[in-house]
Amino acid sequence: MSKTILRALPWLLWPVCFAAVGVSLTMVRAAEPPDDSNGAVLQLTNGDHVTGRLVDSQGSDRLTWQSPTFTSPFDFPLSAVGTVQFPIPAKLTQPEGAYCFELAGGDVLFGSLVALQGNEAVLDVSGVGRLHVERSTLRRMYRWHGGAELVFFGPNGLKGWQMSGTTKGWREEAGHLISDQNGAIIRRDFGLPPQARFEFELSWKDKPDFEFALGVGDSKTALRAFRFEVWENELIALRETEREADLAKLQTIKPGAGRIHLQAFLDQPKGHLLVFSSGGQQLADLTVTTGKPQPLGGLQLTNKSGDIRLERLSIGRWNGEPPRGVEADKSRIHVTDGSITYGQLQSYDAAKHEFVIETNSTEQRITEDRVQDVYFSQENVVSPRSLRAVHLSGQRISGDLVKIEQNKIWLKCPGIREDVASSVEALHALMGLDPRDAAPAADAPATPTSRPGRLELPGTVLHGSLVETRKSDASCLVWQPTHSKLSSPLKPDASARIVYRDPPPPPKPQPAQMQRQVRVVPQAGLVGGVQGLLGSTNASTSKPRSKQTKPVLHLRSGDTIPCDVTTIDEKGVTFAATVTDATFVRHDQLKALELVSDAAPVQIAKMKKDRLLMLPRMQRDNPPTQLIRSVDGDYLRGRLVSMDEQQLQIEIRLETKTLHRDRVARIIWLHPDEIDGTAKPAASADPPVGTRVQALPSDGNRLTFFAEELVGTALSGRSELLGVCRVDLQQIDQLLIGPAIEQAAATLAFHQWRLKAAADPLAAKDDGDGSGDGMEGQESALVGKPAPDFELDLLDGTKFQLSGHRDKIVVLDFWASWCGPCLQVMPQVDKVAHEFADQGVELVAVNLEETGDKVKAALERLKLSTTVALDRDGRVAEKYGATSIPQTVIIDRGGKVVRLFVGGGARFGDQLRTALQSVLSDEPESSN
């Protein structure tokens, strides 16, 4: 079943440059931009990141960084820099130049060869200029054909890849694909040719455990593809099918960080895979065939555990011929006819465009147009460097930072005489190299003066602390990142939060049997002195007030104030509290009042909650302003008129009712300006000076004020409502800043209670000419089902309950006076219903959410005396799905819906008449 191939066979690498990272050819999609496409993103080694831009600086050990949210820049030591991701244009730059040059340390340059003599080569590098490069730094130079033989050159970020598996835990860094999530899978269809060649480089920080499959269509086909896997401490190439399997050991994986760089040739129709090391040593020759070979176009990389990074992936076409054998450790020139000349490259004659090579003490000249590849003798020593610039064109240049000036980054690169300048606009990314290789920071950041925390704002997460500031400073919120020597004030309009302690996970939901069901009290049936929410007006028979903490006022800003509430009137709430000298708050600033904060929780169905918060059309000019919840969990809505120590006065449909205060657990304010979800309390005409913050202590209360100064860990300022405020940063979990206060408040439990305007029913269109056989109107899902029961007030002051008319065939006609088609249909329905009145047909016209005066005016205009039921809140129309009107429903004597028509027209009466005749004819003789 298995074999291990340990033989070595030199080979001829194909004549294209595969070393570049971040290159895009015409067939390659552009990489995805950072989260903030208008700025670069600095990733730090501790996991922090901050959006912004590089700032001019002199020095070799630090980057200076300006965030748009701060007034002045930070500076970070290179040892703390992970990457800088620059915005990616829609179209990436294609590499230019006659050659691709591979240098020591993984650097790649594109350009032309100007001279080569002695120990130095002169290169004219695209986008950089002329460079003098030590020969010992050169590893290889290739003829560059513009990537014509390539299918893909990258990886160029996440765009075009599909993530799956137990977690979608892949991210992009300098064009590389990275995952540290167990079970993360990434896959992409490249349209692989049946015979393809690959070069790939994978790296890891700890022991790897991955699977890299070539030639896949989906996750299932990956099981039968040629794969590279890690078994214990060995890298294996293998393929398994139902009939056959083969594998080969490629190399030993050492503990800790590492990487692999391999070349592979895949012939899918023949089931054949060749694997070579980057230096040309053959590592595997596998053949596993299938009965019906089917070439597949994709690759799949799975991170089983640990971490993995795909740094390089090149895919090209292959003619099926095995690579020619070479002596991989010798200098050589590959010629376009396939021949190889070994020897020491002496020089390049630019005038004659010839390479001069010494072979066995004999000088040989090869014209440049015949040269495909040049391999230089390699030294194992690579000079350390701290920073790598990755160009959009695919060039990579690494060295030590010299300066950042005039939007250019200057690096001192080992083996290159000149300082190398890269334009920021030409960069894909900057990569901080191993911190052990970076120069130590010149000085450490300033010592924090307050509690350390985590600053979060759009595009930024920075650990650090606030710096002590006095009132004379421009802003008292000055942030000192952990690694930065410099601190900077937040801008006044910043929206952010500082997290000092992460909130605990949300509690698990209670078992269903432990939750109480809410009862929505019918508003029309409320009268003072009855049981239920109104309770008893006799104080001696009411339930005693719960032993509890003080009542709590919840403001729309999110503030919470433990207090004693004395009265509520038409202006607002009067209270007494130890946390503030304020004694009054207006209605427009309030969101809730918890009179009994330990009231038992209740479970309210979404439909019932939606009904409580639905604002009917007829109430839009006079909406309810409060929801009242009893200690038993019942809800009632209306307008709170007043409250004192004993009772509440609440107005419901223009009638004032009395509730005993001991029966009320909480009051929720409903603000009409919250219907669109964007409103907030009116701001003061003269707000205090400073930055608005909201402190979240561990006890769950919230305090909003304008911060003025920070002394030690004491942050102080002034509130419009509460006056002078002071919090100890050691005692709070979070500090919200600016617009983040409203964003957080919108997620609070009481802030989820917002009115929602009922949708206006549509005026239905004409359904046709009215002709039919009586079978029309049976398309609705309600037909054949029991008609929803209801009770409504009639226009004459009496009541109508559907279940009380089982001996009749009831016709419900849903309408409104503003609906033109309704007014056209109503006289026809009224006329037809009267024709069948002696056979037990009864018509009830259900008006949607209009006043009695409007209904009477419409009837007078139509000269009708139809029985009209008033669906004031649209609840009955909702039960019958009357989202479009007119809607006419026929209910038989058994209480079932037998016909339902939406719309009408000039001849709807004929259609209704035929339908009623059909319904009556289906009844037993005894029914008539």
mmCIF file of C-alpha atoms in Angstrom, residues 42-49 76-83 173 205 432-435 483:
data_model
loop_
_atom_site.group_PDB
_atom_site.id
_atom_site.type_symbol
_atom_site.label_atom_id
_atom_site.label_comp_id
_atom_site.label_asym_id
_atom_site.label_seq_id
_atom_site.Cartn_x
_atom_site.Cartn_y
_atom_site.Cartn_z
ATOM 1 C CA LEU A 42 -1.566 48.797 11.309
ATOM 2 C CA GLN A 43 -1.588 45.351 12.912
ATOM 3 C CA LEU A 44 0.495 45.010 16.078
ATOM 4 C CA THR A 45 2.084 41.814 17.338
ATOM 5 C CA ASN A 46 -0.179 41.771 20.425
ATOM 6 C CA GLY A 47 -3.276 41.526 18.191
ATOM 7 C CA ASP A 48 -4.197 45.236 18.309
ATOM 8 C CA HIS A 49 -4.918 47.166 15.132
ATOM 9 C CA PHE A 76 5.411 52.114 17.720
ATOM 10 C CA PRO A 77 8.697 50.187 17.869
ATOM 11 C CA LEU A 78 9.287 47.908 14.883
ATOM 12 C CA SER A 79 9.437 44.978 17.295
ATOM 13 C CA ALA A 80 5.714 45.588 17.983
ATOM 14 C CA VAL A 81 4.702 45.902 14.300
ATOM 15 C CA GLY A 82 3.035 42.909 12.669
ATOM 16 C CA THR A 83 1.904 44.335 9.331
ATOM 17 C CA GLU A 173 -2.246 39.493 6.154
ATOM 18 C CA LYS A 205 4.338 29.185 14.404
ATOM 19 C CA GLY A 432 7.504 43.401 10.580
ATOM 20 C CA LEU A 433 9.968 40.520 10.574
ATOM 21 C CA ASP A 434 10.914 38.352 13.535
ATOM 22 C CA PRO A 435 11.123 40.681 16.570
ATOM 23 C CA HIS A 483 3.659 50.009 22.880
#
